[in-house]
Short mmCIF file of N, CA and C in Angstrom, two decimals:
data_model
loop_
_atom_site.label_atom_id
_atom_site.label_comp_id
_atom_site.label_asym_id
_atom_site.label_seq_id
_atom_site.Cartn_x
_atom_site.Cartn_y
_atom_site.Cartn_z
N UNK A 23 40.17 -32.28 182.05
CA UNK A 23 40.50 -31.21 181.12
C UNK A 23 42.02 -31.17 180.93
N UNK A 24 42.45 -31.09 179.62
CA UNK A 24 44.15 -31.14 179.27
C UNK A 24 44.16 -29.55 179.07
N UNK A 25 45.38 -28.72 180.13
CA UNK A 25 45.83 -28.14 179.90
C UNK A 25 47.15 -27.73 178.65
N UNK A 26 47.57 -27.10 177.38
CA UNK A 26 48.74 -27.19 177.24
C UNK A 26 49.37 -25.68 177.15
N UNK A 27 50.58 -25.29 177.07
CA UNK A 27 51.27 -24.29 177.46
C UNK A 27 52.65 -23.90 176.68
N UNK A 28 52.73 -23.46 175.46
CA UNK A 28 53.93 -23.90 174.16
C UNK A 28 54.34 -22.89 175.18
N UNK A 29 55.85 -23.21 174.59
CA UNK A 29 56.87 -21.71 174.83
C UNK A 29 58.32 -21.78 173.87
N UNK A 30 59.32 -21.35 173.44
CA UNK A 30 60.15 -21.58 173.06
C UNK A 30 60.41 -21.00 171.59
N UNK A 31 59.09 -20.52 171.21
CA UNK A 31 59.31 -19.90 169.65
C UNK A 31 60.15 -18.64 169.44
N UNK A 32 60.40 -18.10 168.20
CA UNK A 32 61.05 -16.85 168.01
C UNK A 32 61.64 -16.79 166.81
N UNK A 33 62.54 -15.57 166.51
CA UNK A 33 62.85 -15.40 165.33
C UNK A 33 64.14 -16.16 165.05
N UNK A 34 64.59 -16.64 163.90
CA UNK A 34 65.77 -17.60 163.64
C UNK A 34 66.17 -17.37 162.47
N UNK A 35 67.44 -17.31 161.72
CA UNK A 35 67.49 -16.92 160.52
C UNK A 35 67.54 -18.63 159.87
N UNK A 36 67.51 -18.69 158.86
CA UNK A 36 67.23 -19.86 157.44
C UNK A 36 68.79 -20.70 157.90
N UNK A 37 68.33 -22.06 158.34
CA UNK A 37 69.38 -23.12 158.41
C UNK A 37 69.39 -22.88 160.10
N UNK A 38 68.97 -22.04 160.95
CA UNK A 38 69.09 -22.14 162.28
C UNK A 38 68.13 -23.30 162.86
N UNK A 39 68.19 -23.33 164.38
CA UNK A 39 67.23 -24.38 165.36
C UNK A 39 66.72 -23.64 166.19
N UNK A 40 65.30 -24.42 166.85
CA UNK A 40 64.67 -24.00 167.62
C UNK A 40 64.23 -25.29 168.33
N UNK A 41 64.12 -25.04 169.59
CA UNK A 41 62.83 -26.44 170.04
C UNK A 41 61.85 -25.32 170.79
N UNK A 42 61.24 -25.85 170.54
CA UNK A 42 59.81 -25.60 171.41
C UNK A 42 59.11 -26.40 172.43
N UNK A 43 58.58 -25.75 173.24
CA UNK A 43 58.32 -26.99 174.32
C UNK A 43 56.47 -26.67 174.78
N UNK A 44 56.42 -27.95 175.55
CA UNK A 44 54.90 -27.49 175.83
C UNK A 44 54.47 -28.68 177.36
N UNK A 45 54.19 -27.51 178.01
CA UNK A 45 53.86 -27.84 179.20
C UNK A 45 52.80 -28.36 179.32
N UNK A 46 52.48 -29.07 180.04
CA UNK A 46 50.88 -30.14 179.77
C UNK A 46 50.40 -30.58 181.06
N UNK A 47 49.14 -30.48 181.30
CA UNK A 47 48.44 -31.22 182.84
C UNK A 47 49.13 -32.35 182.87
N UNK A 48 48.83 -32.65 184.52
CA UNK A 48 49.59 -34.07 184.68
C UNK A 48 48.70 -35.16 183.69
N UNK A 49 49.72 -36.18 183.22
CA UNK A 49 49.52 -37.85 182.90
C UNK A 49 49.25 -37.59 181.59
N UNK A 50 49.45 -36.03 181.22
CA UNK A 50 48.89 -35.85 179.59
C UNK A 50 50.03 -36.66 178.59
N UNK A 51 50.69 -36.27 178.90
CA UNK A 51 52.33 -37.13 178.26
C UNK A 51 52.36 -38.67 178.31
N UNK A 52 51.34 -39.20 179.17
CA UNK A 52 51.74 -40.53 179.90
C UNK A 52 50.64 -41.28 178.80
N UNK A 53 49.37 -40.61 178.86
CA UNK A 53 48.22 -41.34 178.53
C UNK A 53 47.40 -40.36 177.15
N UNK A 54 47.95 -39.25 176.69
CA UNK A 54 47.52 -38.67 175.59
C UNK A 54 47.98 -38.88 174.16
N UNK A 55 48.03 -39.23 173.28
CA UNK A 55 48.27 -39.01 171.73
C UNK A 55 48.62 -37.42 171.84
N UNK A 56 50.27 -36.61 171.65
CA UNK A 56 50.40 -35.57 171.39
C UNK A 56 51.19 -35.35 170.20
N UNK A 57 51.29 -33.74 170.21
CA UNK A 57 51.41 -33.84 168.35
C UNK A 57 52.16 -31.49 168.16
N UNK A 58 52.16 -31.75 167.46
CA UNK A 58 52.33 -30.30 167.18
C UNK A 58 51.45 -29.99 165.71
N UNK A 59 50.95 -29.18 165.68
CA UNK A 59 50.54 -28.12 164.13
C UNK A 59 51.28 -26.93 164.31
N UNK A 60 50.33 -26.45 162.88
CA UNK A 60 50.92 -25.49 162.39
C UNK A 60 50.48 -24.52 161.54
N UNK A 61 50.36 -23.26 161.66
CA UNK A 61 49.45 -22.37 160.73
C UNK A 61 50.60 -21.25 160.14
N UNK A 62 50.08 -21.03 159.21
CA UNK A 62 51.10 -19.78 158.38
C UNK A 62 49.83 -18.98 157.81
N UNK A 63 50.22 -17.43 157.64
CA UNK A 63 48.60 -16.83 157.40
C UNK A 63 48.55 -16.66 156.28
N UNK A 64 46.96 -17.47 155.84
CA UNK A 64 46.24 -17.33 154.93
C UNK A 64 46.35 -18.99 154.29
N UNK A 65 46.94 -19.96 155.04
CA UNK A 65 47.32 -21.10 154.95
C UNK A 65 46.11 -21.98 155.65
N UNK A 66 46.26 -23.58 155.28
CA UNK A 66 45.27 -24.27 156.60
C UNK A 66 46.05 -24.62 157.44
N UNK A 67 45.65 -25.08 158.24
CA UNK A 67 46.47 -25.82 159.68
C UNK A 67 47.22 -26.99 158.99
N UNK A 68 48.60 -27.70 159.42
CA UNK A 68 48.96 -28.25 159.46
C UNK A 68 49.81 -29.14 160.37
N UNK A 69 49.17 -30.55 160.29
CA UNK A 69 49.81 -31.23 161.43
C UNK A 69 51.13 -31.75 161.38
N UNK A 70 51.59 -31.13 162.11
CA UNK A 70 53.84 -31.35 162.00
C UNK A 70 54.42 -32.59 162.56
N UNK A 71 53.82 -33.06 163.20
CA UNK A 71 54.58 -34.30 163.52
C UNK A 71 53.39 -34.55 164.87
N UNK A 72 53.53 -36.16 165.25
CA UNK A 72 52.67 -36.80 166.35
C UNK A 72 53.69 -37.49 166.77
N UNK A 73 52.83 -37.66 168.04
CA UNK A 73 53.94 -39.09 169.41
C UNK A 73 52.83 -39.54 169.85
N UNK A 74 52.75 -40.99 169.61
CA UNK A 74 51.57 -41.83 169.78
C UNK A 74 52.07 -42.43 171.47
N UNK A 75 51.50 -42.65 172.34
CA UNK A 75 51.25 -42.92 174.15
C UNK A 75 52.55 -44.11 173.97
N UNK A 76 52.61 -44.91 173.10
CA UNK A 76 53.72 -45.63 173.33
C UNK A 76 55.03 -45.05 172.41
N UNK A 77 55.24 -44.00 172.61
CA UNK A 77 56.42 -43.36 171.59
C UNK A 77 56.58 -43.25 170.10
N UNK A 78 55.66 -44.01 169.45
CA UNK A 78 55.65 -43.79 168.06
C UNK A 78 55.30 -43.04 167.20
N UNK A 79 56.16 -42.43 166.89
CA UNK A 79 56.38 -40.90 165.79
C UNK A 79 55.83 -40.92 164.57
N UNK A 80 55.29 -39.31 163.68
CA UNK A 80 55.08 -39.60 162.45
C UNK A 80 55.11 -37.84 162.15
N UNK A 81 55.58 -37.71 161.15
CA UNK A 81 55.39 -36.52 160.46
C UNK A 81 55.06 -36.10 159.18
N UNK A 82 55.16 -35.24 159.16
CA UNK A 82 54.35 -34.29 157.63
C UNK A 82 55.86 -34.40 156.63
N UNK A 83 55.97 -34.94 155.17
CA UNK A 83 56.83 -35.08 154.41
C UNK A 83 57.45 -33.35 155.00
N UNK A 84 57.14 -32.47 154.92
CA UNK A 84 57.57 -31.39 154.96
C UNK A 84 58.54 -31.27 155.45
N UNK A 85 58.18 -32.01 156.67
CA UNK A 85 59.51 -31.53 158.10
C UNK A 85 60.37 -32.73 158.63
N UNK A 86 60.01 -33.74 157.17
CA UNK A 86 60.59 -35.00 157.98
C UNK A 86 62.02 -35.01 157.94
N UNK A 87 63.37 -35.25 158.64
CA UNK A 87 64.28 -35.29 158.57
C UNK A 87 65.08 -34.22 159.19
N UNK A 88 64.14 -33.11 159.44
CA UNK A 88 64.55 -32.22 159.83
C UNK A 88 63.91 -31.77 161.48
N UNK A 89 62.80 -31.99 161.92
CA UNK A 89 62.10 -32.23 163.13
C UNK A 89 61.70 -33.35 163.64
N UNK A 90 61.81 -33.28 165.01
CA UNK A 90 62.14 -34.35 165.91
C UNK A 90 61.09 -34.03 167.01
N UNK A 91 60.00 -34.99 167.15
CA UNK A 91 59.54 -34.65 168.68
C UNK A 91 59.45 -36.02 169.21
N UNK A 92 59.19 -35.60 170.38
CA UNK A 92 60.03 -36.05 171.92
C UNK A 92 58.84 -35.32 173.05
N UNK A 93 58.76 -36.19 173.94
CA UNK A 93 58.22 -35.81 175.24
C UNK A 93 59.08 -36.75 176.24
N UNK A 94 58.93 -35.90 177.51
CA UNK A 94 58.98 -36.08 178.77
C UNK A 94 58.33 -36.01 180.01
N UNK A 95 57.72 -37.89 180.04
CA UNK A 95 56.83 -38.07 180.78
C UNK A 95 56.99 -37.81 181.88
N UNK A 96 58.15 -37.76 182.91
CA UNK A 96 58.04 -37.20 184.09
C UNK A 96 58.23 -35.85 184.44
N UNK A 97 58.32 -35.22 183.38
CA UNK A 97 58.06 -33.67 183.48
C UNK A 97 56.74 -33.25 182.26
N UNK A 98 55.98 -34.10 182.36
CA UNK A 98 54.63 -33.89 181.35
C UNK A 98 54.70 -32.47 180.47
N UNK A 99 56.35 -32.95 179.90
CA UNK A 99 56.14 -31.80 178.78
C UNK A 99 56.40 -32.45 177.23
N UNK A 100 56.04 -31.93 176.34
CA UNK A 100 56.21 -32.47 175.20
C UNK A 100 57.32 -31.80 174.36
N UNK A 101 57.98 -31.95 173.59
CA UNK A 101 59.12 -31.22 172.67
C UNK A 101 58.81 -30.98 171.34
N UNK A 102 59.51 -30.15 170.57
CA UNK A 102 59.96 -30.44 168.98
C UNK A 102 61.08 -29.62 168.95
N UNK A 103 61.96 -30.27 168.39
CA UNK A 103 63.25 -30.03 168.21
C UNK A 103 63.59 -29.79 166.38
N UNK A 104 63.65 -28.29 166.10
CA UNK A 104 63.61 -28.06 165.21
C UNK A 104 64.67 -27.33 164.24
N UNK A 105 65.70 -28.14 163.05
CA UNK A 105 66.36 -27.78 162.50
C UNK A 105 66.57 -27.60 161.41
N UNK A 106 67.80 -27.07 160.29
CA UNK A 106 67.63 -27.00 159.49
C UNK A 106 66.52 -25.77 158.63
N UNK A 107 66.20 -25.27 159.83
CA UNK A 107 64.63 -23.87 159.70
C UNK A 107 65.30 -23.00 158.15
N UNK A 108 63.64 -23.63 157.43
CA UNK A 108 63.52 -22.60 155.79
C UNK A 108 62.19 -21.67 156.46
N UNK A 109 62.48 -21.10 155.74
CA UNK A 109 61.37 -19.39 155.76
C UNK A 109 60.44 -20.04 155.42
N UNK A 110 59.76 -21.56 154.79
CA UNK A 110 58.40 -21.60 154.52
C UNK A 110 58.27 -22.00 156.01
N UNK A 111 58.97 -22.71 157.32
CA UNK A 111 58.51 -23.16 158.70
C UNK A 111 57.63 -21.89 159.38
N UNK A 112 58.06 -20.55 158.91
CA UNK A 112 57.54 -19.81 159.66
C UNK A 112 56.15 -19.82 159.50
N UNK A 113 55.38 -20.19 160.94
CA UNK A 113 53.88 -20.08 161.07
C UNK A 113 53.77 -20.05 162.72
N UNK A 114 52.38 -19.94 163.35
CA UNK A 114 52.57 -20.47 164.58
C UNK A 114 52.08 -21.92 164.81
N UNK A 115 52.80 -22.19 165.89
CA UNK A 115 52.58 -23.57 165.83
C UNK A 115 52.09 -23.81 167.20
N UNK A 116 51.06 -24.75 167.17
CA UNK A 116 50.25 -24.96 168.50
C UNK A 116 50.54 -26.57 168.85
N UNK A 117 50.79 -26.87 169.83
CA UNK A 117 50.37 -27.82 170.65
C UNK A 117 49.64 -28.48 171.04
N UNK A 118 48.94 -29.88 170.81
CA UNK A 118 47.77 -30.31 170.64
C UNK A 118 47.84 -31.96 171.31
N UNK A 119 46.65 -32.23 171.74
CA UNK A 119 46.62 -33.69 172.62
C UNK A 119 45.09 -34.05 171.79
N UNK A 120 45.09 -35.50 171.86
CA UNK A 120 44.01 -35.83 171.40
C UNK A 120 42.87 -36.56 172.46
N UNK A 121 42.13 -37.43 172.49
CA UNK A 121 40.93 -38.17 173.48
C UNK A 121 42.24 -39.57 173.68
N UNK A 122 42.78 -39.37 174.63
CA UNK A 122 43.44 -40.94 175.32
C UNK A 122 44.55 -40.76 174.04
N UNK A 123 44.92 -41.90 173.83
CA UNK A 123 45.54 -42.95 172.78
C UNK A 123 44.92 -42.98 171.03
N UNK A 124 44.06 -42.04 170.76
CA UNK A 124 43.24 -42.16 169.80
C UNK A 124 43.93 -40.86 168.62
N UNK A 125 44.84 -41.46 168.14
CA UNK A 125 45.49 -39.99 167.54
C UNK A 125 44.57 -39.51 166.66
N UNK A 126 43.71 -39.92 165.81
CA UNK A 126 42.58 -39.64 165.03
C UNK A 126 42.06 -38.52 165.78
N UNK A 127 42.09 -37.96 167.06
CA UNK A 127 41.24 -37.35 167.65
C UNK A 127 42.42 -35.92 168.17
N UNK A 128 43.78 -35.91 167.53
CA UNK A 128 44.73 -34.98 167.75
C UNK A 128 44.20 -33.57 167.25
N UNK A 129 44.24 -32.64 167.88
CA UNK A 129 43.31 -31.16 168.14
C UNK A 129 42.66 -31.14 169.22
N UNK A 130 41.58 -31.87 169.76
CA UNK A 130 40.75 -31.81 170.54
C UNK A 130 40.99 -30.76 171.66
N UNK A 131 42.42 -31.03 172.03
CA UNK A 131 43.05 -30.04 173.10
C UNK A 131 44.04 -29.15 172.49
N UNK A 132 44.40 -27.93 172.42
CA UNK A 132 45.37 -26.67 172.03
C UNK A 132 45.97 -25.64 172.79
N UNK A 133 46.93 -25.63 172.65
CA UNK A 133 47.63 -24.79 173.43
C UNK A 133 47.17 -23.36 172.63
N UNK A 134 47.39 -22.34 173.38
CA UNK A 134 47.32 -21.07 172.53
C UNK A 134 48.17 -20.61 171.27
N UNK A 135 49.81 -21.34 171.00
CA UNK A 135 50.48 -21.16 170.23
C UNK A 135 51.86 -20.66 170.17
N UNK A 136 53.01 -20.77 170.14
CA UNK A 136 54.10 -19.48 170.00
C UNK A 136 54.36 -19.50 168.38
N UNK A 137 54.65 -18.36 168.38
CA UNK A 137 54.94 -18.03 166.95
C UNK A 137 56.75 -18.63 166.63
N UNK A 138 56.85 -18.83 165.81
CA UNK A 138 58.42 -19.18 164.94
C UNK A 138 58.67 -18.19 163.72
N UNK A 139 59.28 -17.66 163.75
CA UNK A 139 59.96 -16.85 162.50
C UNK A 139 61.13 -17.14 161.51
N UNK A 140 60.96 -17.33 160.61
CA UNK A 140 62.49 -17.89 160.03
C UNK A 140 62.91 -16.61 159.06
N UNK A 141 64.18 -16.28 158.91
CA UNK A 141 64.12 -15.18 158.16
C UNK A 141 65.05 -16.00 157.31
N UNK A 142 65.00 -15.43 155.87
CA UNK A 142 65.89 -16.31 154.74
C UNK A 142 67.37 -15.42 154.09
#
C-alpha cells in the first residue's frame, strides 16, 4: 500500500512561488511513476506534471515552463516547485503514484491534497 502526504500549499499573490512537497511510503520514489494533479471547483482534475522511475518529466502545456518536479529518493519525497503563480493555478492539488513504472496507471494512489491560492 503507497502512502502519500502533500504539505506546502497556501496563499501566494500572482507572480509568487510555492513548492509543495509530498511524503511517500518507503521505495515509492524509487520504484513508483509519480506525478501531481489538480482540481479547481467546478473544474475536472488535472494532471500537472509526472516523473517517470527513471527521472523523466512531462507536463500539462499549462504549467510548462513555469513548474518543475523533482523527487528525492532517499528521502522518498516527491516535489513541485512552483513559479511564476497566475490566479488560474489556484486549485488543490493532490499527489499521486501510479502501479510500479506504469504511468498510464498515475491516480491509483492520492494523497488527500493541500490547497494553493493565488491571489491576482
Amino acid at each position: 500500500q503507497v502512502h502519500l502526504v502533500e504539505s506546502g500549499g497556501g496563499s501566494v499573490q500572482a507572480g509568487g512561488s510555492l513548492r509543495l512537497s509530498c511524503a511517500a511510503s518507503e521505495y515509492t520514489a524509487r520504484s513508483y511513476c509519480m506525478g501531481w494533479f489538480r482540481q479547481a471547483p467546478g473544474k475536472e482534475r488535472e494532471r500537472v506534471a509526472v516523473i517517470d522511475i527513471d527521472g523523466s518529466t512531462h507536463y500539462a502545456d499549462s504549467v510548462k515552463g513555469r513548474f518543475t518536479i523533482s523527487k528525492d529518493i532517499a528521502k522518498n519525497t516527491l516535489y513541485l516547485q512552483m513559479d511564476s503563480l497566475k490566479s488560474e493555478d489556484t486549485a488543490m492539488y493532490y499527489c499521486a503514484a501510479g502501479r510500479g513504472g506504469q504511468c498510464h496507471t498515475l491516480g491509483l494512489y492520492m494523497g488527500q491534497g493541500t490547497q494553493v491560492t493565488v491571489s491576482s
